[in-house]
Coordinates of C-alpha atoms and ligand atoms in Angstrom, one line a residue:
X4 CA 125.7 118.7 114.5
X5 CA 125.4 120.4 118.2
X6 CA 127.1 124.1 119.2
X7 CA 130.2 122.4 120.1
X8 CA 131.3 125.4 122.2
X9 CA 128.6 124.6 124.7
X10 CA 128.9 121.0 124.8
X11 CA 131.8 119.8 126.2
X12 CA 133.2 116.8 128.6
X13 CA 133.8 118.8 131.3
X14 CA 130.9 121.3 130.7
X15 CA 127.9 121.2 133.4
X16 CA 126.3 120.4 129.7
X17 CA 128.2 117.6 129.2
X18 CA 129.2 116.2 125.1
X19 CA 125.8 115.8 124.5
X20 CA 122.4 117.3 125.5
X21 CA 120.9 115.1 128.1
X22 CA 117.8 115.6 129.7
X23 CA 118.5 114.4 133.8
X24 CA 116.3 111.7 135.3
X25 CA 116.9 110.3 139.4
X26 CA 120.5 111.1 138.9
X27 CA 121.1 109.8 135.5
X28 CA 122.1 111.4 132.0
X29 CA 118.9 110.6 129.3
X30 CA 120.0 110.9 125.9
X31 CA 118.3 108.3 124.3
X32 CA 116.5 110.5 121.1
X33 CA 114.3 107.3 119.8
X34 CA 111.7 108.8 121.4
X35 CA 112.2 112.4 119.0
X36 CA 114.4 115.1 119.2
X37 CA 113.6 119.0 120.1
X38 CA 115.4 121.1 118.0
X39 CA 117.2 124.4 120.1
X40 CA 118.3 126.8 117.4
X41 CA 119.8 130.8 118.5
X42 CA 117.2 133.1 117.4
X43 CA 120.2 135.5 117.0
X44 CA 121.7 133.6 113.7
X45 CA 118.9 131.2 112.9
X46 CA 121.4 128.2 113.4
X47 CA 120.8 125.1 114.8
X48 CA 122.5 124.6 117.8
X49 CA 121.6 121.1 119.5
X50 CA 118.6 118.4 119.8
X51 CA 117.6 118.0 122.5
X52 CA 115.8 114.1 123.3
X53 CA 112.2 114.0 124.4
X54 CA 110.6 113.2 127.6
X55 CA 107.8 110.6 126.7
X56 CA 104.8 110.4 129.2
X57 CA 107.0 107.2 130.4
X58 CA 110.3 108.7 131.0
X59 CA 107.7 111.5 133.4
X60 CA 106.4 108.8 135.2
X61 CA 110.2 107.5 136.1
X62 CA 110.9 111.0 136.7
X63 CA 108.1 112.1 139.2
X64 CA 108.4 108.6 141.3
X65 CA 111.8 108.6 141.7
X66 CA 110.9 112.6 142.8
X67 CA 108.7 110.5 145.3
X68 CA 111.0 108.6 146.6
X69 CA 113.9 110.5 147.1
X70 CA 111.9 113.5 148.5
X71 CA 110.8 111.1 152.1
X72 CA 114.8 111.4 152.9
X73 CA 114.5 115.0 151.7
X74 CA 112.0 116.2 153.9
X75 CA 113.2 114.4 156.4
X76 CA 116.3 116.8 156.8
X77 CA 117.3 119.5 158.8
X78 CA 116.2 123.1 157.1
X79 CA 120.0 123.5 158.5
X80 CA 121.1 120.8 156.6
X81 CA 118.4 121.6 153.0
X82 CA 119.7 125.2 153.5
X83 CA 123.8 123.9 153.6
X84 CA 123.0 122.6 150.3
X85 CA 121.1 125.4 148.6
X86 CA 123.9 127.4 149.6
X87 CA 126.6 125.6 147.8
X88 CA 124.2 125.9 145.0
X89 CA 124.1 129.2 145.0
X90 CA 127.8 129.9 145.0
X91 CA 128.0 127.3 142.1
X92 CA 125.7 129.2 140.2
X93 CA 128.5 132.5 140.5
X94 CA 130.9 130.0 139.8
X95 CA 129.8 128.8 136.6
X96 CA 128.1 132.1 135.6
X97 CA 129.6 132.6 132.1
X98 CA 129.0 129.3 130.7
X99 CA 125.5 129.4 132.4
X100 CA 125.4 133.3 130.0
X101 CA 127.1 131.6 126.9
X102 CA 123.9 129.1 127.3
X103 CA 121.1 131.8 127.9
X104 CA 122.4 133.7 125.1
X105 CA 123.1 131.2 122.1
X106 CA 119.5 129.6 123.0
X107 CA 117.0 132.9 124.2
X108 CA 119.6 135.9 122.3
X109 CA 119.7 137.9 125.6
X110 CA 122.9 139.6 125.2
X111 CA 125.8 138.0 127.1
X112 CA 125.9 141.2 129.9
X113 CA 122.7 140.7 130.6
X114 CA 123.2 137.2 130.6
X115 CA 125.8 136.7 133.0
X116 CA 123.6 139.2 135.2
X117 CA 120.9 136.4 135.1
X118 CA 123.0 134.1 136.3
X119 CA 124.2 136.2 139.4
X120 CA 120.7 138.1 140.4
X121 CA 119.3 134.1 140.4
X122 CA 121.1 133.8 143.5
X123 CA 118.7 135.7 145.0
X124 CA 116.3 133.5 144.6
X125 CA 118.3 130.7 146.7
X126 CA 119.4 133.6 149.3
X127 CA 115.5 134.6 150.1
X128 CA 115.0 130.4 150.0
X129 CA 117.7 129.8 152.6
X130 CA 117.1 133.0 154.9
X131 CA 113.8 131.2 155.8
X132 CA 115.7 128.4 157.5
X133 CA 114.9 129.6 161.0
X134 CA 111.3 130.4 160.0
X135 CA 109.2 128.8 162.5
X136 CA 107.8 125.6 161.2
X137 CA 104.2 125.9 163.3
X138 CA 102.2 127.2 165.5
X139 CA 101.6 126.7 169.2
X140 CA 97.7 127.3 170.5
X141 CA 95.6 127.7 173.4
X142 CA 94.5 124.4 175.1
X143 CA 92.9 122.6 177.9
X144 CA 94.7 121.1 180.8
X145 CA 95.7 118.0 179.3
X146 CA 95.7 118.9 175.9
X147 CA 97.9 120.1 173.4
X148 CA 97.4 121.9 170.1
X149 CA 99.6 122.8 167.3
X150 CA 99.8 123.3 163.6
X151 CA 103.3 122.3 162.1
X152 CA 104.5 123.1 158.2
X153 CA 104.7 120.1 156.2
X154 CA 106.3 120.1 152.5
X155 CA 103.6 119.4 149.6
X156 CA 105.5 116.2 148.5
X157 CA 106.6 116.4 144.8
X158 CA 106.3 119.8 143.4
X159 CA 106.1 119.8 139.1
X160 CA 107.4 123.5 138.0
X161 CA 106.9 124.0 134.3
X162 CA 108.9 127.0 133.1
X163 CA 108.8 130.0 130.2
X164 CA 112.0 131.0 127.8
X165 CA 112.4 134.4 129.3
X166 CA 114.9 134.1 131.7
X167 CA 115.6 130.4 131.2
X168 CA 118.0 130.6 134.5
X169 CA 116.3 133.0 136.9
X170 CA 112.5 131.1 136.8
X171 CA 114.5 127.8 137.7
X172 CA 116.0 129.3 140.8
X173 CA 113.0 131.3 141.4
X174 CA 110.9 128.0 141.5
X175 CA 113.5 125.5 142.1
X176 CA 115.4 127.2 145.7
X177 CA 111.5 127.7 147.5
X178 CA 110.8 123.8 146.9
X179 CA 113.2 122.7 148.0
X180 CA 114.1 125.2 151.2
X181 CA 110.7 123.4 151.9
X182 CA 111.3 119.8 151.5
X183 CA 109.8 119.3 148.7
X184 CA 111.5 116.8 145.2
X185 CA 111.0 118.9 142.1
X186 CA 110.5 118.0 138.6
X187 CA 111.4 120.6 135.7
X188 CA 110.1 121.3 132.3
X189 CA 111.8 124.0 130.9
X190 CA 110.1 125.7 127.4
X191 CA 111.0 124.3 123.7
X192 CA 112.9 127.4 123.2
X193 CA 114.9 126.9 126.1
X194 CA 115.5 123.4 127.0
X195 CA 119.2 123.7 128.0
X196 CA 119.4 126.2 130.9
X197 CA 117.3 124.2 132.9
X198 CA 119.6 121.0 131.3
X199 CA 122.6 122.7 132.7
X200 CA 121.4 123.8 136.2
X201 CA 120.1 120.1 136.6
X202 CA 123.6 119.4 136.7
X203 CA 124.6 122.1 138.5
X204 CA 122.6 121.0 141.9
X205 CA 123.8 117.7 141.2
X206 CA 127.0 118.9 141.7
X207 CA 126.5 120.8 144.8
X208 CA 125.1 117.2 146.4
X209 CA 121.9 117.8 145.9
X210 CA 120.2 114.1 146.2
X211 CA 119.6 111.9 143.2
X212 CA 116.0 112.2 142.1
X213 CA 115.3 115.3 144.2
X214 CA 115.3 117.2 140.7
X215 CA 114.8 115.9 137.6
X216 CA 114.9 117.9 134.4
X217 CA 112.5 116.4 131.4
X218 CA 111.7 117.8 127.7
X219 CA 109.6 118.5 125.3
X220 CA 106.7 120.2 124.3
X221 CA 104.1 121.6 126.9
X222 CA 101.1 120.4 125.6
X223 CA 102.6 116.7 125.0
X224 CA 105.5 116.2 128.3
X225 CA 103.8 119.6 130.6
X226 CA 100.6 118.2 130.4
X227 CA 101.6 114.5 131.3
X228 CA 104.1 116.0 134.2
X229 CA 101.0 118.6 135.9
X230 CA 98.2 115.5 135.7
X231 CA 100.5 112.6 137.0
X232 CA 98.7 111.5 139.6
X233 CA 101.9 111.7 142.4
X234 CA 102.4 115.4 141.9
X235 CA 101.0 117.2 144.6
X236 CA 101.8 120.7 143.3
X237 CA 102.5 122.9 140.3
X238 CA 103.8 126.4 139.7
X239 CA 104.2 127.7 135.6
X240 CA 105.3 130.7 134.6
X241 CA 104.1 131.7 130.8
X242 CA 100.5 132.5 129.3
X243 CA 97.4 132.8 130.0
X244 CA 97.1 130.7 127.4
X245 CA 99.4 128.1 129.3
X246 CA 98.5 128.8 132.3
X247 CA 94.5 127.6 131.3
X248 CA 95.2 124.5 130.0
X249 CA 97.0 123.5 132.9
X250 CA 94.3 123.9 135.4
X251 CA 92.5 122.0 133.0
X252 CA 94.7 119.6 133.2
X253 CA 94.8 119.6 137.0
X254 CA 91.8 119.8 137.5
X255 CA 91.4 115.9 137.9
X256 CA 93.8 116.1 140.5
X257 CA 93.1 119.2 143.3
X258 CA 96.4 120.2 143.7
X259 CA 97.6 123.9 144.1
X260 CA 98.8 125.8 141.2
X261 CA 100.2 128.7 141.4
X262 CA 100.2 130.5 137.6
X263 CA 102.8 133.5 137.0
X264 CA 101.3 134.6 133.4
X265 CA 101.2 137.6 130.3
X266 CA 100.6 141.2 131.4
X267 CA 100.1 144.1 130.3
X268 CA 101.3 147.0 132.3
X269 CA 100.3 150.3 132.1
X270 CA 102.8 153.5 132.2
X271 CA 101.0 156.0 133.9
X272 CA 102.6 159.7 133.3
X273 CA 101.3 162.7 134.7
X274 CA 101.8 166.4 134.8
X275 CA 103.5 167.3 137.5
X276 CA 105.7 164.1 137.4
X277 CA 109.9 164.3 137.0
X278 CA 108.9 164.1 133.0
X279 CA 112.7 163.2 132.2
X280 CA 112.9 160.7 134.4
X281 CA 109.3 159.0 133.7
X282 CA 110.2 159.3 129.7
X283 CA 113.7 157.6 130.2
X284 CA 111.8 154.6 133.0
X285 CA 109.1 154.7 130.3
X286 CA 111.3 154.0 127.0
X287 CA 113.5 151.2 129.1
X288 CA 111.1 149.3 130.5
X289 CA 109.3 148.3 127.2
X290 CA 112.7 147.4 125.8
X291 CA 114.2 145.5 128.7
X292 CA 115.6 141.9 127.3
X293 CA 113.8 143.2 124.3
X294 CA 110.8 143.3 125.5
X295 CA 109.6 139.8 126.8
X296 CA 109.1 140.6 130.7
X297 CA 105.8 140.2 132.4
X298 CA 106.7 143.4 133.9
X299 CA 107.9 145.3 131.2
X300 CA 105.7 149.2 129.8
X301 CA 103.2 147.6 127.8
X302 CA 101.6 150.3 127.4
X303 CA 102.6 154.3 128.3
X304 CA 99.8 156.8 128.9
X305 CA 100.9 160.4 129.1
X306 CA 99.0 163.3 130.0
X307 CA 97.8 165.1 127.1
X308 CA 100.5 167.9 127.8
X309 CA 103.6 166.3 127.8
X310 CA 102.1 164.0 125.0
X311 CA 104.2 165.7 121.8
X312 CA 107.8 166.0 123.9
X313 CA 107.1 161.9 124.9
X314 CA 106.6 161.1 121.5
X315 CA 109.9 163.3 120.4
X316 CA 112.0 162.2 122.7
X317 CA 111.4 158.4 122.7
X318 CA 111.3 158.2 118.9
X319 CA 115.0 159.7 119.3
X320 CA 115.9 157.6 121.9
X321 CA 114.9 154.9 120.2
X322 CA 116.3 155.8 116.7
X323 CA 120.1 155.5 118.4
X324 CA 119.5 152.4 120.0
X325 CA 121.4 149.7 117.6
X326 CA 120.7 146.2 117.6
X327 CA 123.8 143.6 117.5
X328 CA 124.5 139.8 118.2
X329 CA 123.7 138.8 121.4
X330 CA 127.3 137.6 122.2
X331 CA 129.0 140.8 121.4
X332 CA 131.5 142.5 123.1
X333 CA 128.7 145.2 124.6
X334 CA 126.1 144.1 123.2
X335 CA 122.6 145.8 125.3
X336 CA 119.5 145.1 122.7
X337 CA 118.8 141.5 121.1
X338 CA 116.7 139.4 119.2
X339 CA 113.0 138.1 119.9
X340 CA 113.3 134.7 121.0
X341 CA 112.3 132.9 117.7
X342 CA 110.9 133.8 114.2
X343 CA 107.6 132.3 115.2
X344 CA 107.3 135.4 118.3
X345 CA 108.7 137.9 115.4
X346 CA 106.1 137.3 113.1
X347 CA 103.7 137.8 115.7
X348 CA 105.1 140.9 116.9
X349 CA 104.8 142.1 113.2
X350 CA 101.5 140.8 113.0
X351 CA 100.4 143.2 115.7
X352 CA 102.0 146.4 114.2
X353 CA 101.1 145.8 111.1
X354 CA 97.2 145.6 112.9
X355 CA 97.7 148.8 114.7
X356 CA 98.8 150.1 111.7
X357 CA 95.4 149.1 110.1
X358 CA 93.7 150.4 112.6
X359 CA 95.2 153.9 113.1
X360 CA 98.6 153.8 114.7
X361 CA 101.2 155.9 112.9
X362 CA 104.8 154.1 113.3
X363 CA 107.0 157.4 114.5
X364 CA 109.8 154.9 114.8
X365 CA 111.3 150.8 114.3
X366 CA 108.0 149.1 113.1
X367 CA 110.1 145.8 112.2
X368 CA 113.1 144.1 111.3
X369 CA 116.5 146.9 111.7
X370 CA 117.4 148.2 108.9
X371 CA 121.1 145.9 107.9
X372 CA 122.2 142.9 106.3
X373 CA 123.5 141.4 109.5
X374 CA 119.4 141.3 110.5
X375 CA 117.9 139.9 107.3
X376 CA 118.1 136.7 109.3
X377 CA 116.9 135.7 113.0
X378 CA 114.2 136.7 114.9
X379 CA 115.0 141.0 114.6
X380 CA 112.6 143.6 115.3
X381 CA 113.4 147.4 116.0
X382 CA 112.5 149.0 119.0
X383 CA 109.3 150.8 118.1
X384 CA 107.0 153.7 119.0
X385 CA 103.3 153.9 117.8
X386 CA 101.3 157.1 118.4
X387 CA 97.2 157.6 117.2
X388 CA 96.4 154.2 119.2
X389 CA 93.2 154.2 121.0
X390 CA 92.8 152.5 124.3
X391 CA 90.0 149.8 122.8
X392 CA 93.0 149.5 119.7
X393 CA 94.1 145.7 120.4
X394 CA 97.8 146.9 120.7
X395 CA 96.5 148.2 123.6
X396 CA 95.1 145.6 125.4
X397 CA 96.9 142.5 123.9
X398 CA 99.9 141.9 125.4
X399 CA 103.1 142.0 122.6
X400 CA 106.0 140.8 124.6
X401 CA 108.0 142.5 122.0
X402 CA 110.1 145.8 121.5
X403 CA 106.5 148.0 120.5
X404 CA 105.8 150.3 123.3
X405 CA 102.1 152.2 121.9
X406 CA 101.5 155.0 123.8
X407 CA 98.1 157.2 124.2
X408 CA 97.7 160.6 126.0
X409 CA 94.9 161.4 128.4
X410 CA 93.9 164.2 130.6
X411 CA 92.1 163.3 133.8
X412 CA 93.0 160.6 136.5
X413 CA 89.3 159.2 136.6
X414 CA 90.1 158.4 132.3
X415 CA 93.4 156.8 132.9
X416 CA 92.5 154.6 135.6
X417 CA 89.6 153.1 133.9
X418 CA 91.9 152.4 130.6
X419 CA 94.0 150.3 133.0
X420 CA 91.4 148.8 134.6
X421 CA 90.1 148.1 131.3
X422 CA 91.8 145.5 129.8
X423 CA 92.0 141.1 130.8
X424 CA 95.2 141.4 132.9
X425 CA 96.6 142.4 135.9
X426 CA 100.1 141.8 136.5
X427 CA 102.9 145.2 137.5
X428 CA 100.9 149.0 136.6
X429 CA 103.2 152.0 136.4
X430 CA 102.7 156.0 138.4
X431 CA 104.7 158.3 137.8
X432 CA 104.1 162.0 139.2
X433 CA 104.8 164.3 142.2
X434 CA 101.0 164.2 144.4
X435 CA 101.6 161.7 146.9
X436 CA 97.9 161.5 147.3
X437 CA 97.3 161.2 143.8
X438 CA 100.3 158.0 144.5
X439 CA 98.2 156.6 147.1
X440 CA 94.5 156.7 145.2
X441 CA 96.2 154.8 142.0
X442 CA 97.6 152.3 144.1
X443 CA 93.9 152.0 145.7
X444 CA 92.4 152.3 142.8
X445 CA 94.4 149.9 140.0
X446 CA 93.4 146.8 139.7
X447 CA 96.4 145.2 139.4
X448 CA 98.9 142.6 142.1
X449 CA 101.6 145.7 142.1
X450 CA 102.3 148.9 141.3
X451 CA 105.2 150.9 141.4
X452 CA 105.4 154.8 142.3
X453 CA 108.3 156.9 140.7
X454 CA 110.7 153.4 139.7
X455 CA 110.3 150.7 136.6
X456 CA 111.2 147.7 138.6
X457 CA 112.1 145.0 139.2
X458 CA 110.3 143.3 141.6
X459 CA 112.0 142.0 144.6
X460 CA 112.6 138.7 145.8
X461 CA 110.9 140.1 149.2
X462 CA 108.2 140.8 148.1
X463 CA 104.9 138.6 146.1
X464 CA 104.7 139.0 142.3
X465 CA 101.7 138.1 141.8
X466 CA 99.6 138.8 138.8
X467 CA 95.2 139.7 139.2
X468 CA 92.8 138.2 136.3
X469 CA 94.2 136.6 133.6
X470 CA 97.6 137.3 134.6
X471 CA 97.8 134.6 136.9
X472 CA 96.5 132.6 140.3
X473 CA 98.6 132.6 142.8
X474 CA 102.4 134.3 143.4
X475 CA 106.1 133.9 143.6
X476 CA 108.5 135.3 146.0
X477 CA 108.9 136.4 149.8
X478 CA 107.2 135.2 152.3
X479 CA 103.7 134.4 150.4
X480 CA 105.2 133.3 147.5
X481 CA 107.6 130.5 149.9
X482 CA 103.9 129.4 151.9
X483 CA 103.0 127.8 148.9
X484 CA 105.9 124.9 148.6
X485 CA 104.1 124.4 152.0
X486 CA 101.0 122.9 153.7
X487 CA 100.2 122.9 156.6
X488 CA 99.1 119.9 159.6
X489 CA 97.2 120.7 163.2
X490 CA 98.1 118.4 165.8
X491 CA 95.0 117.6 168.8
X492 CA 96.9 115.3 171.4
X493 CA 95.2 114.9 175.0
X494 CA 98.0 113.2 178.0
X495 CA 98.1 112.5 181.0
X496 CA 99.3 115.5 183.2
Ligands
LIG501 N1 103.6 136.8 135.1 C1 105.0 136.2 134.5 O1 105.8 136.2 135.1 C2 105.7 136.1 133.1 C3 104.7 135.4 132.2 N2 104.7 135.1 130.9 C4 104.1 135.4 129.6 O2 104.7 133.6 128.7 C5 104.6 134.1 127.8 C6 105.5 133.4 127.1 O3 106.2 132.5 127.2 P1 105.9 131.0 126.6 O4 106.6 130.3 127.1 O5 106.1 131.0 125.3 O6 104.5 131.3 126.8 P2 104.1 129.8 127.2 O7 102.7 129.3 128.0 O8 104.3 128.9 125.7 O9 105.2 128.8 128.0 C7 105.1 128.2 129.2 C8 105.8 127.3 129.4 O10 104.4 126.5 129.2 C9 104.2 125.2 128.9 N3 102.7 124.9 128.2 C10 102.2 125.1 127.6 N4 100.7 125.0 127.4 C11 101.4 124.0 128.4 C12 100.1 123.0 128.9 N5 98.7 122.9 128.1 N6 100.5 122.3 129.7 C13 101.6 122.0 130.1 N7 102.5 122.6 130.1 C14 102.0 123.8 129.3 C15 105.2 125.7 128.0 O11 105.6 124.4 126.9 P3 106.5 124.7 126.2 O12 107.2 125.2 125.6 O13 107.1 122.9 125.0 O14 105.1 125.5 124.7 C16 106.7 126.7 128.7 O15 107.2 125.5 129.4 C17 103.5 135.7 127.6 O16 103.3 135.6 126.7 C18 104.4 135.7 128.5 O17 103.4 137.4 128.8 C19 106.6 134.8 130.3 C20 107.4 135.1 131.1 C21 107.3 135.1 132.7
LIG502 O1 108.5 136.7 135.1 C1 109.0 137.6 134.2 O2 108.7 138.3 133.1 C2 110.1 138.2 135.5 O3 109.2 138.2 136.4 C3 110.9 138.3 134.9 O4 111.7 137.4 135.2 C4 112.5 136.5 136.7 C5 113.3 138.0 136.8 O5 114.3 138.2 137.7 C6 111.7 139.1 136.3 O6 112.4 140.3 135.7

């Protein structure tokens, strides 16, 4: 039984869950289905048809065919379609938010914000409509030398579940603006958002075949997509494990692969920081999306002189947070995306306590019968943690904050750089020279000083080490959806 509130004849999802393949709704369940579950309640929402390799093949081939005409359009013509897509994001923001809240558990107001915020990725892509398409180089008399940017062809976009609308836009908007066709494989936890957005893009006038969405398990449907011989580029956001497997799958194709992977952001507070601001930002930066953001504060290093104050004030702050059903008015703190994630986070906390950590607040399910079912985990602060513990080195991706005191700058830089990750890092200090040293010394793709994100679409969201390869956003992220051709011409003067 599907959740009738989401599936209506006039809604983006239509009356039943269906993939969009080359412009055609495909709801055939004969190859199996993917259950979608509401993480707040554990209730069944829908069954989405799985895409076998044959369906993936049809989607990619249709994309390759449709891309020829789409890529031949001028950037101005492509931008006009993206402008209509962006407009429809606003028109359908509340419907998209209901879908995200239902399948991912994000509080409704935050989900509405995600839908509107996703438009920034389209706005930046549209701004590339006047981008120079090449360069004229110095040559000899009677000869011309130039380079020109051209689309890659078919882009495979593999999405995570934490921002299913925003990260769809983050990848699809620049890929389309650059003249590519896209085949999307959403996370098995959040397929409905991508299916709704595929219909939205179709309503905006995107030609059939230029965008398809196929659903299924990453290691089956995802692997068939990224390894397809007609795919020219892969962009993926997700775990380091998934990224490694995708690199292996694409090794035979020798194509560009862009990976936004896990993180272990250190949040470093020096003794000269604006303490009130730093404590508030550190506490909040752990709880964004219930801790399920790659840029979240994953471990706070606080100068020893303010450690006890930090523990007291953050414990009070977290104890005062009331989780609530994400579709409830005013909800600000929802569940994790799935029971699998809740159990994984619980095991990490239990192991940390076993290793000597102290639970200052939280530590498991929130109190109350309403949280007995569903993937609920209370805001948690752990003290007594050392930088060699797993909780200080492994990504939690949940609302659990280990705090570690430090004495010197050299000590905290070494600790922050010692993990396998290198995505985001945060530094709070009033000392300008120290700020510049920390930006230079921290081995991370993005460093925030006296601010706690989020990243800007004009920047470059790039993970170092096990946090990724390449990057999203900005001019550098846009360039990865293009390839460059050099032309040498000799002519009669
Ligand atoms: N750097 C960043 O910006 C972000 C990083 N993440 C990271 O992702 C993780 C949580 O997200 P999650 O979705 O569980 O990550 P996963 O890596 O499990 O999944 C991400 C996507 O990749 C697919 N996938 C997984 N394995 C393969 C494979 N072998 N071949 C092709 N596709 C594959 C998944 O499919 P399926 O779901 O069916 O397994 C999913 O669509 C956390 O580690 C988090 O840090 C999340 C968001 C942002
Ligand atoms: O990937 C992430 O988790 C973050 O980059 C997140 O994704 C979309 C939002 O705009 C970012 O905060």
